[in-house]
Every structure is written in C-alpha cells, then in structure tokens.
PDB file of C-alpha atoms and ligand atoms in Angstrom:
ATOM      1  CA  MET R   1     -19.871 112.781 150.380  1.00  0.00           C
ATOM      2  CA  PRO R   2     -23.383 114.204 149.871  1.00  0.00           C
ATOM      3  CA  GLN R   3     -26.439 112.318 151.031  1.00  0.00           C
ATOM      4  CA  ILE R   4     -28.195 110.666 148.071  1.00  0.00           C
ATOM      5  CA  ILE R   5     -31.885 110.838 148.963  1.00  0.00           C
ATOM      6  CA  ASP R   6     -33.352 107.435 148.149  1.00  0.00           C
ATOM      7  CA  GLY R   7     -36.875 108.008 146.863  1.00  0.00           C
ATOM      8  CA  LYS R   8     -37.296 104.356 145.968  1.00  0.00           C
ATOM      9  CA  GLN R   9     -36.669 103.234 149.518  1.00  0.00           C
ATOM     10  CA  ILE R  10     -38.723 106.006 151.170  1.00  0.00           C
ATOM     11  CA  SER R  11     -41.643 105.471 148.763  1.00  0.00           C
ATOM     12  CA  ALA R  12     -41.568 101.721 149.496  1.00  0.00           C
ATOM     13  CA  GLN R  13     -41.740 102.512 153.216  1.00  0.00           C
ATOM     14  CA  ILE R  14     -44.761 104.815 152.675  1.00  0.00           C
ATOM     15  CA  LYS R  15     -46.531 102.231 150.502  1.00  0.00           C
ATOM     16  CA  ASP R  16     -46.022  99.641 153.250  1.00  0.00           C
ATOM     17  CA  GLU R  17     -47.507 102.043 155.819  1.00  0.00           C
ATOM     18  CA  VAL R  18     -50.481 102.646 153.502  1.00  0.00           C
ATOM     19  CA  LYS R  19     -50.852  98.886 152.981  1.00  0.00           C
ATOM     20  CA  GLU R  20     -51.231  98.444 156.750  1.00  0.00           C
ATOM     21  CA  LYS R  21     -53.821 101.241 156.941  1.00  0.00           C
ATOM     22  CA  VAL R  22     -55.787  99.737 154.029  1.00  0.00           C
ATOM     23  CA  ALA R  23     -55.774  96.343 155.770  1.00  0.00           C
ATOM     24  CA  ALA R  24     -56.969  97.956 159.029  1.00  0.00           C
ATOM     25  CA  LEU R  25     -59.790  99.729 157.160  1.00  0.00           C
ATOM     26  CA  LYS R  26     -60.710  96.461 155.434  1.00  0.00           C
ATOM     27  CA  ALA R  27     -60.857  94.720 158.816  1.00  0.00           C
ATOM     28  CA  GLN R  28     -63.440  97.347 159.862  1.00  0.00           C
ATOM     29  CA  GLY R  29     -65.412  96.642 156.687  1.00  0.00           C
ATOM     30  CA  THR R  30     -64.248  99.765 154.791  1.00  0.00           C
ATOM     31  CA  MET R  31     -62.862  99.153 151.304  1.00  0.00           C
ATOM     32  CA  VAL R  32     -60.691 101.701 149.530  1.00  0.00           C
ATOM     33  CA  CYS R  33     -61.388 102.139 145.825  1.00  0.00           C
ATOM     34  CA  LEU R  34     -59.786 104.463 143.255  1.00  0.00           C
ATOM     35  CA  ALA R  35     -61.257 105.191 139.819  1.00  0.00           C
ATOM     36  CA  VAL R  36     -58.578 106.003 137.248  1.00  0.00           C
ATOM     37  CA  ILE R  37     -59.661 107.718 134.037  1.00  0.00           C
ATOM     38  CA  GLN R  38     -57.443 108.101 130.984  1.00  0.00           C
ATOM     39  CA  VAL R  39     -58.632 109.825 127.826  1.00  0.00           C
ATOM     40  CA  GLY R  40     -56.651 108.866 124.721  1.00  0.00           C
ATOM     41  CA  ALA R  41     -53.548 106.711 124.630  1.00  0.00           C
ATOM     42  CA  ASP R  42     -50.591 109.058 125.214  1.00  0.00           C
ATOM     43  CA  PRO R  43     -47.766 106.549 125.822  1.00  0.00           C
ATOM     44  CA  ALA R  44     -46.289 108.441 128.820  1.00  0.00           C
ATOM     45  CA  SER R  45     -49.744 108.710 130.427  1.00  0.00           C
ATOM     46  CA  SER R  46     -50.329 104.986 129.845  1.00  0.00           C
ATOM     47  CA  VAL R  47     -47.088 104.209 131.721  1.00  0.00           C
ATOM     48  CA  TYR R  48     -48.087 106.491 134.642  1.00  0.00           C
ATOM     49  CA  VAL R  49     -51.605 105.064 134.795  1.00  0.00           C
ATOM     50  CA  GLY R  50     -50.228 101.499 134.679  1.00  0.00           C
ATOM     51  CA  ASN R  51     -47.870 102.291 137.570  1.00  0.00           C
ATOM     52  CA  LYS R  52     -50.719 103.807 139.596  1.00  0.00           C
ATOM     53  CA  LYS R  53     -52.849 100.682 139.121  1.00  0.00           C
ATOM     54  CA  LYS R  54     -49.895  98.470 140.084  1.00  0.00           C
ATOM     55  CA  ALA R  55     -49.356 100.480 143.271  1.00  0.00           C
ATOM     56  CA  CYS R  56     -53.076 100.134 144.097  1.00  0.00           C
ATOM     57  CA  ALA R  57     -52.806  96.358 143.761  1.00  0.00           C
ATOM     58  CA  TYR R  58     -49.726  96.336 146.017  1.00  0.00           C
ATOM     59  CA  VAL R  59     -51.325  98.305 148.873  1.00  0.00           C
ATOM     60  CA  GLY R  60     -54.702  96.547 148.556  1.00  0.00           C
ATOM     61  CA  ILE R  61     -56.675  99.439 147.059  1.00  0.00           C
ATOM     62  CA  GLU R  62     -59.212  98.364 144.472  1.00  0.00           C
ATOM     63  CA  SER R  63     -58.799 100.236 141.179  1.00  0.00           C
ATOM     64  CA  LEU R  64     -61.430 100.800 138.517  1.00  0.00           C
ATOM     65  CA  SER R  65     -60.027 101.569 135.124  1.00  0.00           C
ATOM     66  CA  TYR R  66     -61.699 103.812 132.543  1.00  0.00           C
ATOM     67  CA  GLU R  67     -59.802 103.988 129.264  1.00  0.00           C
ATOM     68  CA  LEU R  68     -61.736 106.377 127.060  1.00  0.00           C
ATOM     69  CA  PRO R  69     -61.040 107.095 123.386  1.00  0.00           C
ATOM     70  CA  GLU R  70     -59.246 110.311 122.360  1.00  0.00           C
ATOM     71  CA  GLU R  71     -62.444 111.670 120.788  1.00  0.00           C
ATOM     72  CA  THR R  72     -64.473 111.421 124.026  1.00  0.00           C
ATOM     73  CA  SER R  73     -66.405 114.666 124.449  1.00  0.00           C
ATOM     74  CA  GLN R  74     -66.116 116.874 127.513  1.00  0.00           C
ATOM     75  CA  GLU R  75     -69.784 116.187 128.194  1.00  0.00           C
ATOM     76  CA  GLU R  76     -69.209 112.418 128.225  1.00  0.00           C
ATOM     77  CA  LEU R  77     -66.231 112.775 130.562  1.00  0.00           C
ATOM     78  CA  LEU R  78     -68.136 115.075 132.922  1.00  0.00           C
ATOM     79  CA  SER R  79     -71.036 112.656 132.942  1.00  0.00           C
ATOM     80  CA  LEU R  80     -68.721 109.750 133.939  1.00  0.00           C
ATOM     81  CA  ILE R  81     -67.241 111.890 136.740  1.00  0.00           C
ATOM     82  CA  ASP R  82     -70.724 112.754 137.915  1.00  0.00           C
ATOM     83  CA  GLU R  83     -71.650 109.070 138.011  1.00  0.00           C
ATOM     84  CA  LEU R  84     -68.475 108.221 140.003  1.00  0.00           C
ATOM     85  CA  ASN R  85     -69.100 111.149 142.383  1.00  0.00           C
ATOM     86  CA  GLY R  86     -72.421 109.521 143.197  1.00  0.00           C
ATOM     87  CA  LYS R  87     -71.011 106.055 143.916  1.00  0.00           C
ATOM     88  CA  PRO R  88     -70.336 105.639 147.651  1.00  0.00           C
ATOM     89  CA  GLU R  89     -68.022 102.674 146.977  1.00  0.00           C
ATOM     90  CA  VAL R  90     -65.657 104.884 144.935  1.00  0.00           C
ATOM     91  CA  ASN R  91     -63.423 106.869 147.306  1.00  0.00           C
ATOM     92  CA  GLY R  92     -61.049 108.515 144.868  1.00  0.00           C
ATOM     93  CA  ILE R  93     -61.279 109.804 141.285  1.00  0.00           C
ATOM     94  CA  LEU R  94     -58.165 110.457 139.248  1.00  0.00           C
ATOM     95  CA  VAL R  95     -58.272 111.902 135.737  1.00  0.00           C
ATOM     96  CA  GLN R  96     -54.843 111.528 134.156  1.00  0.00           C
ATOM     97  CA  LEU R  97     -53.549 114.796 132.686  1.00  0.00           C
ATOM     98  CA  PRO R  98     -52.926 116.142 130.122  1.00  0.00           C
ATOM     99  CA  LEU R  99     -56.337 115.789 128.480  1.00  0.00           C
ATOM    100  CA  PRO R 100     -56.894 116.148 124.712  1.00  0.00           C
ATOM    101  CA  GLY R 101     -57.045 119.792 123.585  1.00  0.00           C
ATOM    102  CA  HIS R 102     -60.829 119.881 123.078  1.00  0.00           C
ATOM    103  CA  ILE R 103     -61.459 119.221 126.792  1.00  0.00           C
ATOM    104  CA  ASP R 104     -61.253 122.009 129.380  1.00  0.00           C
ATOM    105  CA  GLU R 105     -59.012 120.611 132.138  1.00  0.00           C
ATOM    106  CA  ASP R 106     -60.144 123.155 134.707  1.00  0.00           C
ATOM    107  CA  ALA R 107     -63.795 122.216 134.166  1.00  0.00           C
ATOM    108  CA  VAL R 108     -62.927 118.534 134.621  1.00  0.00           C
ATOM    109  CA  ILE R 109     -60.948 119.163 137.827  1.00  0.00           C
ATOM    110  CA  ARG R 110     -63.797 121.280 139.217  1.00  0.00           C
ATOM    111  CA  ALA R 111     -66.296 118.499 138.453  1.00  0.00           C
ATOM    112  CA  ILE R 112     -64.594 116.013 140.794  1.00  0.00           C
ATOM    113  CA  ASP R 113     -66.146 115.894 144.259  1.00  0.00           C
ATOM    114  CA  PRO R 114     -63.467 117.548 146.471  1.00  0.00           C
ATOM    115  CA  LYS R 115     -63.859 114.660 148.932  1.00  0.00           C
ATOM    116  CA  LYS R 116     -62.728 112.287 146.140  1.00  0.00           C
ATOM    117  CA  ASP R 117     -60.019 114.574 144.756  1.00  0.00           C
ATOM    118  CA  VAL R 118     -57.000 112.322 145.408  1.00  0.00           C
ATOM    119  CA  ASP R 119     -54.770 114.525 143.202  1.00  0.00           C
ATOM    120  CA  GLY R 120     -55.449 117.602 145.351  1.00  0.00           C
ATOM    121  CA  PHE R 121     -56.078 119.660 142.204  1.00  0.00           C
ATOM    122  CA  HIS R 122     -59.622 120.893 142.982  1.00  0.00           C
ATOM    123  CA  PRO R 123     -59.822 124.629 143.875  1.00  0.00           C
ATOM    124  CA  GLN R 124     -61.292 123.610 147.253  1.00  0.00           C
ATOM    125  CA  SER R 125     -58.284 121.353 147.981  1.00  0.00           C
ATOM    126  CA  VAL R 126     -55.877 124.104 146.921  1.00  0.00           C
ATOM    127  CA  GLY R 127     -57.763 126.675 149.016  1.00  0.00           C
ATOM    128  CA  ALA R 128     -57.697 124.393 152.072  1.00  0.00           C
ATOM    129  CA  LEU R 129     -53.938 123.968 151.638  1.00  0.00           C
ATOM    130  CA  CYS R 130     -53.444 127.741 151.427  1.00  0.00           C
ATOM    131  CA  ILE R 131     -55.259 128.442 154.688  1.00  0.00           C
ATOM    132  CA  GLY R 132     -54.019 125.362 156.543  1.00  0.00           C
ATOM    133  CA  GLN R 133     -57.293 123.424 156.674  1.00  0.00           C
ATOM    134  CA  PRO R 134     -57.606 119.641 156.317  1.00  0.00           C
ATOM    135  CA  GLY R 135     -57.620 118.416 152.738  1.00  0.00           C
ATOM    136  CA  VAL R 136     -55.716 116.424 150.174  1.00  0.00           C
ATOM    137  CA  VAL R 137     -52.362 117.797 149.008  1.00  0.00           C
ATOM    138  CA  SER R 138     -50.944 117.459 145.481  1.00  0.00           C
ATOM    139  CA  CYS R 139     -48.838 114.272 145.379  1.00  0.00           C
ATOM    140  CA  THR R 140     -45.456 115.479 144.098  1.00  0.00           C
ATOM    141  CA  PRO R 141     -44.948 118.394 146.516  1.00  0.00           C
ATOM    142  CA  ALA R 142     -46.355 116.316 149.407  1.00  0.00           C
ATOM    143  CA  GLY R 143     -43.846 113.604 148.462  1.00  0.00           C
ATOM    144  CA  ILE R 144     -40.977 116.100 148.527  1.00  0.00           C
ATOM    145  CA  ILE R 145     -41.863 117.163 152.083  1.00  0.00           C
ATOM    146  CA  GLU R 146     -41.832 113.457 153.085  1.00  0.00           C
ATOM    147  CA  LEU R 147     -38.441 112.970 151.383  1.00  0.00           C
ATOM    148  CA  LEU R 148     -36.983 115.899 153.340  1.00  0.00           C
ATOM    149  CA  LYS R 149     -38.492 114.881 156.692  1.00  0.00           C
ATOM    150  CA  ARG R 150     -37.610 111.200 156.398  1.00  0.00           C
ATOM    151  CA  SER R 151     -34.044 112.118 155.386  1.00  0.00           C
ATOM    152  CA  GLY R 152     -33.643 114.154 158.560  1.00  0.00           C
ATOM    153  CA  ILE R 153     -33.516 117.500 156.752  1.00  0.00           C
ATOM    154  CA  GLU R 154     -34.882 120.377 158.825  1.00  0.00           C
ATOM    155  CA  ILE R 155     -37.073 122.862 156.913  1.00  0.00           C
ATOM    156  CA  ALA R 156     -37.942 125.384 159.656  1.00  0.00           C
ATOM    157  CA  GLY R 157     -35.976 128.613 159.325  1.00  0.00           C
ATOM    158  CA  LYS R 158     -34.269 127.517 156.086  1.00  0.00           C
ATOM    159  CA  GLU R 159     -34.041 129.566 152.909  1.00  0.00           C
ATOM    160  CA  CYS R 160     -36.130 127.559 150.448  1.00  0.00           C
ATOM    161  CA  VAL R 161     -36.116 128.465 146.757  1.00  0.00           C
ATOM    162  CA  VAL R 162     -38.571 126.854 144.333  1.00  0.00           C
ATOM    163  CA  ILE R 163     -37.906 127.134 140.595  1.00  0.00           C
ATOM    164  CA  GLY R 164     -41.246 126.862 138.783  1.00  0.00           C
ATOM    165  CA  ARG R 165     -44.760 128.080 139.595  1.00  0.00           C
ATOM    166  CA  SER R 166     -47.057 125.403 138.153  1.00  0.00           C
ATOM    167  CA  ASN R 167     -50.338 124.599 139.883  1.00  0.00           C
ATOM    168  CA  ILE R 168     -49.275 120.955 140.300  1.00  0.00           C
ATOM    169  CA  VAL R 169     -45.766 121.448 141.723  1.00  0.00           C
ATOM    170  CA  GLY R 170     -44.351 124.965 142.193  1.00  0.00           C
ATOM    171  CA  LYS R 171     -47.249 126.723 143.927  1.00  0.00           C
ATOM    172  CA  PRO R 172     -48.281 123.926 146.331  1.00  0.00           C
ATOM    173  CA  MET R 173     -44.580 123.258 147.013  1.00  0.00           C
ATOM    174  CA  ALA R 174     -44.087 126.858 148.116  1.00  0.00           C
ATOM    175  CA  ILE R 175     -47.115 126.716 150.403  1.00  0.00           C
ATOM    176  CA  LEU R 176     -46.046 123.404 151.973  1.00  0.00           C
ATOM    177  CA  LEU R 177     -42.523 124.696 152.648  1.00  0.00           C
ATOM    178  CA  LEU R 178     -44.067 127.790 154.209  1.00  0.00           C
ATOM    179  CA  ARG R 179     -46.313 125.570 156.348  1.00  0.00           C
ATOM    180  CA  GLU R 180     -43.107 123.862 157.576  1.00  0.00           C
ATOM    181  CA  ASN R 181     -41.779 127.316 158.547  1.00  0.00           C
ATOM    182  CA  GLY R 182     -39.299 127.669 155.697  1.00  0.00           C
ATOM    183  CA  THR R 183     -38.542 131.116 154.271  1.00  0.00           C
ATOM    184  CA  VAL R 184     -39.774 130.662 150.726  1.00  0.00           C
ATOM    185  CA  THR R 185     -38.934 132.313 147.419  1.00  0.00           C
ATOM    186  CA  VAL R 186     -40.664 131.240 144.195  1.00  0.00           C
ATOM    187  CA  THR R 187     -38.793 131.875 140.958  1.00  0.00           C
ATOM    188  CA  HIS R 188     -39.947 131.515 137.355  1.00  0.00           C
ATOM    189  CA  SER R 189     -39.111 132.336 133.752  1.00  0.00           C
ATOM    190  CA  ARG R 190     -39.327 136.106 134.405  1.00  0.00           C
ATOM    191  CA  THR R 191     -37.081 136.058 137.473  1.00  0.00           C
ATOM    192  CA  ARG R 192     -34.098 138.402 137.048  1.00  0.00           C
ATOM    193  CA  ASP R 193     -30.679 136.935 137.791  1.00  0.00           C
ATOM    194  CA  LEU R 194     -31.950 133.475 138.715  1.00  0.00           C
ATOM    195  CA  LYS R 195     -28.515 132.245 139.851  1.00  0.00           C
ATOM    196  CA  GLU R 196     -28.283 135.069 142.349  1.00  0.00           C
ATOM    197  CA  VAL R 197     -31.581 133.945 143.908  1.00  0.00           C
ATOM    198  CA  THR R 198     -30.986 130.182 143.799  1.00  0.00           C
ATOM    199  CA  ARG R 199     -27.533 130.598 145.381  1.00  0.00           C
ATOM    200  CA  ARG R 200     -29.290 131.844 148.516  1.00  0.00           C
ATOM    201  CA  ALA R 201     -31.110 128.516 148.929  1.00  0.00           C
ATOM    202  CA  ASP R 202     -30.459 126.055 151.745  1.00  0.00           C
ATOM    203  CA  ILE R 203     -33.134 123.910 150.071  1.00  0.00           C
ATOM    204  CA  LEU R 204     -33.513 124.247 146.301  1.00  0.00           C
ATOM    205  CA  VAL R 205     -36.519 122.606 144.623  1.00  0.00           C
ATOM    206  CA  VAL R 206     -36.161 122.492 140.857  1.00  0.00           C
ATOM    207  CA  ALA R 207     -39.260 122.069 138.684  1.00  0.00           C
ATOM    208  CA  VAL R 208     -38.194 124.039 135.659  1.00  0.00           C
ATOM    209  CA  GLY R 209     -38.810 121.460 132.923  1.00  0.00           C
ATOM    210  CA  LYS R 210     -35.435 121.853 131.154  1.00  0.00           C
ATOM    211  CA  PRO R 211     -32.970 118.934 131.110  1.00  0.00           C
ATOM    212  CA  LYS R 212     -29.801 119.496 133.189  1.00  0.00           C
ATOM    213  CA  MET R 213     -30.340 123.267 133.336  1.00  0.00           C
ATOM    214  CA  ILE R 214     -29.245 123.611 136.956  1.00  0.00           C
ATOM    215  CA  THR R 215     -25.471 123.430 137.189  1.00  0.00           C
ATOM    216  CA  LYS R 216     -23.245 124.100 140.208  1.00  0.00           C
ATOM    217  CA  GLU R 217     -23.274 127.844 139.458  1.00  0.00           C
ATOM    218  CA  TYR R 218     -26.890 127.886 140.705  1.00  0.00           C
ATOM    219  CA  VAL R 219     -26.181 126.048 143.949  1.00  0.00           C
ATOM    220  CA  LYS R 220     -24.765 127.250 147.268  1.00  0.00           C
ATOM    221  CA  ASP R 221     -22.142 125.059 148.951  1.00  0.00           C
ATOM    222  CA  GLY R 222     -23.916 122.577 151.207  1.00  0.00           C
ATOM    223  CA  ALA R 223     -27.429 123.114 149.790  1.00  0.00           C
ATOM    224  CA  VAL R 224     -30.070 120.374 149.571  1.00  0.00           C
ATOM    225  CA  VAL R 225     -31.147 119.927 145.937  1.00  0.00           C
ATOM    226  CA  ILE R 226     -34.492 118.364 144.986  1.00  0.00           C
ATOM    227  CA  ASP R 227     -34.952 117.568 141.292  1.00  0.00           C
ATOM    228  CA  VAL R 228     -38.541 117.242 140.052  1.00  0.00           C
ATOM    229  CA  GLY R 229     -37.660 117.011 136.341  1.00  0.00           C
ATOM    230  CA  ILE R 230     -37.683 113.858 134.262  1.00  0.00           C
ATOM    231  CA  HIS R 231     -36.416 113.796 130.696  1.00  0.00           C
ATOM    232  CA  ARG R 232     -34.650 111.491 128.279  1.00  0.00           C
ATOM    233  CA  ASN R 233     -31.243 112.720 127.163  1.00  0.00           C
ATOM    234  CA  GLU R 234     -29.677 112.253 123.717  1.00  0.00           C
ATOM    235  CA  ASN R 235     -28.687 108.662 124.647  1.00  0.00           C
ATOM    236  CA  HIS R 236     -32.266 107.874 125.804  1.00  0.00           C
ATOM    237  CA  LYS R 237     -31.117 107.809 129.434  1.00  0.00           C
ATOM    238  CA  LEU R 238     -33.317 109.452 132.068  1.00  0.00           C
ATOM    239  CA  CYS R 239     -32.103 112.761 133.484  1.00  0.00           C
ATOM    240  CA  GLY R 240     -33.554 115.563 135.574  1.00  0.00           C
ATOM    241  CA  ASP R 241     -33.624 119.366 135.514  1.00  0.00           C
ATOM    242  CA  VAL R 242     -30.408 119.282 137.550  1.00  0.00           C
ATOM    243  CA  ASP R 243     -26.997 118.461 136.092  1.00  0.00           C
ATOM    244  CA  TYR R 244     -26.447 115.756 138.716  1.00  0.00           C
ATOM    245  CA  GLU R 245     -22.738 115.070 138.137  1.00  0.00           C
ATOM    246  CA  ASP R 246     -21.944 118.780 138.155  1.00  0.00           C
ATOM    247  CA  VAL R 247     -23.961 119.623 141.296  1.00  0.00           C
ATOM    248  CA  LEU R 248     -23.056 116.511 143.344  1.00  0.00           C
ATOM    249  CA  PRO R 249     -19.693 117.822 144.655  1.00  0.00           C
ATOM    250  CA  VAL R 250     -21.164 121.102 145.994  1.00  0.00           C
ATOM    251  CA  CYS R 251     -24.458 119.964 147.604  1.00  0.00           C
ATOM    252  CA  SER R 252     -25.025 118.294 150.988  1.00  0.00           C
ATOM    253  CA  ALA R 253     -27.952 116.169 149.743  1.00  0.00           C
ATOM    254  CA  ILE R 254     -29.572 115.512 146.368  1.00  0.00           C
ATOM    255  CA  THR R 255     -32.344 113.445 144.784  1.00  0.00           C
ATOM    256  CA  PRO R 256     -31.250 111.315 141.811  1.00  0.00           C
ATOM    257  CA  VAL R 257     -33.254 110.881 138.587  1.00  0.00           C
ATOM    258  CA  PRO R 258     -34.577 108.235 138.375  1.00  0.00           C
ATOM    259  CA  GLY R 259     -35.178 107.067 141.941  1.00  0.00           C
ATOM    260  CA  GLY R 260     -35.697 110.404 143.692  1.00  0.00           C
ATOM    261  CA  VAL R 261     -38.924 112.399 143.523  1.00  0.00           C
ATOM    262  CA  GLY R 262     -40.594 110.203 140.857  1.00  0.00           C
ATOM    263  CA  PRO R 263     -41.496 107.176 142.990  1.00  0.00           C
ATOM    264  CA  MET R 264     -42.802 109.467 145.759  1.00  0.00           C
ATOM    265  CA  THR R 265     -45.639 110.805 143.612  1.00  0.00           C
ATOM    266  CA  ILE R 266     -47.337 107.414 143.384  1.00  0.00           C
ATOM    267  CA  ALA R 267     -46.676 106.577 147.044  1.00  0.00           C
ATOM    268  CA  MET R 268     -48.388 109.846 148.038  1.00  0.00           C
ATOM    269  CA  LEU R 269     -51.289 109.102 145.703  1.00  0.00           C
ATOM    270  CA  MET R 270     -51.809 105.860 147.646  1.00  0.00           C
ATOM    271  CA  TYR R 271     -51.589 107.863 150.882  1.00  0.00           C
ATOM    272  CA  ASN R 272     -54.133 110.365 149.509  1.00  0.00           C
ATOM    273  CA  CYS R 273     -56.590 107.551 148.683  1.00  0.00           C
ATOM    274  CA  VAL R 274     -56.630 106.518 152.344  1.00  0.00           C
ATOM    275  CA  ARG R 275     -56.703 110.170 153.397  1.00  0.00           C
ATOM    276  CA  SER R 276     -59.796 110.785 151.281  1.00  0.00           C
ATOM    277  CA  VAL R 277     -61.531 107.858 153.006  1.00  0.00           C
ATOM    278  CA  GLU R 278     -60.701 109.502 156.333  1.00  0.00           C
ATOM    279  CA  LEU R 279     -62.054 112.846 155.070  1.00  0.00           C
ATOM    280  CA  GLN R 280     -65.243 111.119 153.898  1.00  0.00           C
TER     281      GLN R 280
HETATM  282  N1  LIG F 301     -50.100 114.069 134.843  1.00  0.00           N
HETATM  283  C1  LIG F 301     -48.835 114.285 135.268  1.00  0.00           C
HETATM  284  N2  LIG F 301     -48.790 114.242 136.619  1.00  0.00           N
HETATM  285  C2  LIG F 301     -50.040 113.994 137.048  1.00  0.00           C
HETATM  286  C3  LIG F 301     -50.620 113.820 138.339  1.00  0.00           C
HETATM  287  O1  LIG F 301     -49.975 113.921 139.383  1.00  0.00           O
HETATM  288  N3  LIG F 301     -51.953 113.575 138.339  1.00  0.00           N
HETATM  289  C4  LIG F 301     -52.692 113.499 137.210  1.00  0.00           C
HETATM  290  N4  LIG F 301     -53.992 113.279 137.328  1.00  0.00           N
HETATM  291  N5  LIG F 301     -52.187 113.657 136.008  1.00  0.00           N
HETATM  292  C5  LIG F 301     -50.871 113.907 135.925  1.00  0.00           C
END
C-alpha cells in the first residue's frame, strides 16, 4: 500500500510550530504583521486571501487587509506598496496574483522590499535561492520539500523530475531539489517523449496545469508522486494534475488532491512571515 502523504496534518504541525515562534517573538516585544493586497474580486483569489487571513489569525500574526477595486491603477498600487515598505510595523507584503491585465505584475513584485517579500517572488529572493544565500523561498515548492522531509523521503542522490517551469513552482522547485542533492530534470511543453523522461523519476513533481494528465504510463514503479495541480472535474469535485486512482497502485507515495500540497502553501507563507522578521 503506498504512503498517502498527509498535507493537512503536516501543514497543521508547521502552523503550530510557527504559532510558538510568533508567541516567543511577541514575548520579546516583536509583533509579526502581514499586509495582504487583493486587486479586484476574482472569486478564487478571494478564497485564497480569506484562507491566508484565517491562517494569520490562527498563528497569531496580525493581518492588514487591502481590498482594492479592479480599476485600481498600477501607480496607485505601487504607491500603496511604497507606503507599506516604509512602515516598520509591517513585516510582510503579499500581493495576490493574478493582477488585472492593465497592471504589470513584474513591476509590482519588484516594488516590494525584498526583506518583506513573503512570497519569495522578488528577483533578489530568487537570486538568493539560486546561489544558496539566505532569503525567503516561494511557498509551494518550499512546502513540497517539507512534505518530503517530514514523510521520511530521502532526496539526496534521487532522480527528481519536475513537470512545469513556472517562476512560482517549477523553477524554484528544481533549485530546491538540487540544493537537497537530488539529480534534477525539468520538463515542459516542448519536452520530447515526456513519458520516457518522467519514467526515470524516483521523485516526480507535477505542476503541469492539466487535470488528471499524469497516468501510470508516466510513472516508474515505486516512485514518489507530488501533485501540485488543483482543478474541478466535470462533477465539480477537486482533482489534481495526476490521475490519482490510476497512479496509486504503481507509486510508493503520493499526495492527494485536496489535502496534499495545497494546505502546505499557506503553512509556508506563515513560516515565511516569521522568517522575514528574522531577516529584518
Ligand atoms: N496566486 C496563486 N498563488 C499565489 C501565491 O503563492 N502568492 C500570491 N501572491 N499569489 C498567488
């Protein structure tokens, strides 16, 4: 029977560890405060932002909420970020993505003080990650490393294959696995004979963005399969990028959707808020 990696349980454990750290900081007179900015009212973003604020309340991090209208100009958003950069009592700044089309996301990410970049999206955070210097690491890939470590899965020396090369997941994932001494291959939409490559993986991280695309034909016997995708199927049930029922009999460990990678992202955001206080 494969190991079902319980992201709900592991994320709860991490949030409890963060809660203790926040209390210890508070006892020393240091408050932790996260500013959360949402532009527009995309329903999925509203759910994510709501969950982030709930997690803040649970661990004892103060959250400031900025819900800006869809038609907010880039200038107005940059000016709010600038104001928050200048506030010593604000430790973290999170701008929920995606932003409306008229706003340049890269310019917004660059405007956040790297010391307050709790998403780990700023070029300085990404650069620090690449060369192994202290910094904040993007929440989802950082959460996947925690899932593997806390499930007793060794990374060093393993063949690790990442499907997807996004700035938020695929690229930082590859660098983190490399940092843990995995042998890493990154695949993408132009990869030739994808199955051939993914069947080499001891650890397969799937962030492809297509519901149930990864069937057992892509998976080596005994592989660990990490599913980053989240979709609603034709019956409105949540599913991942991996065809869970199909892959389950061949893998040695797998993350379910929901309850796998998803809850880790918010737990790591809480961790990053405390981390940014330490970096400050
Ligand atoms: N939108 C989807 N995922 C994320 C995330 O991790 N951070 C932010 N800021 N926006 C997102």
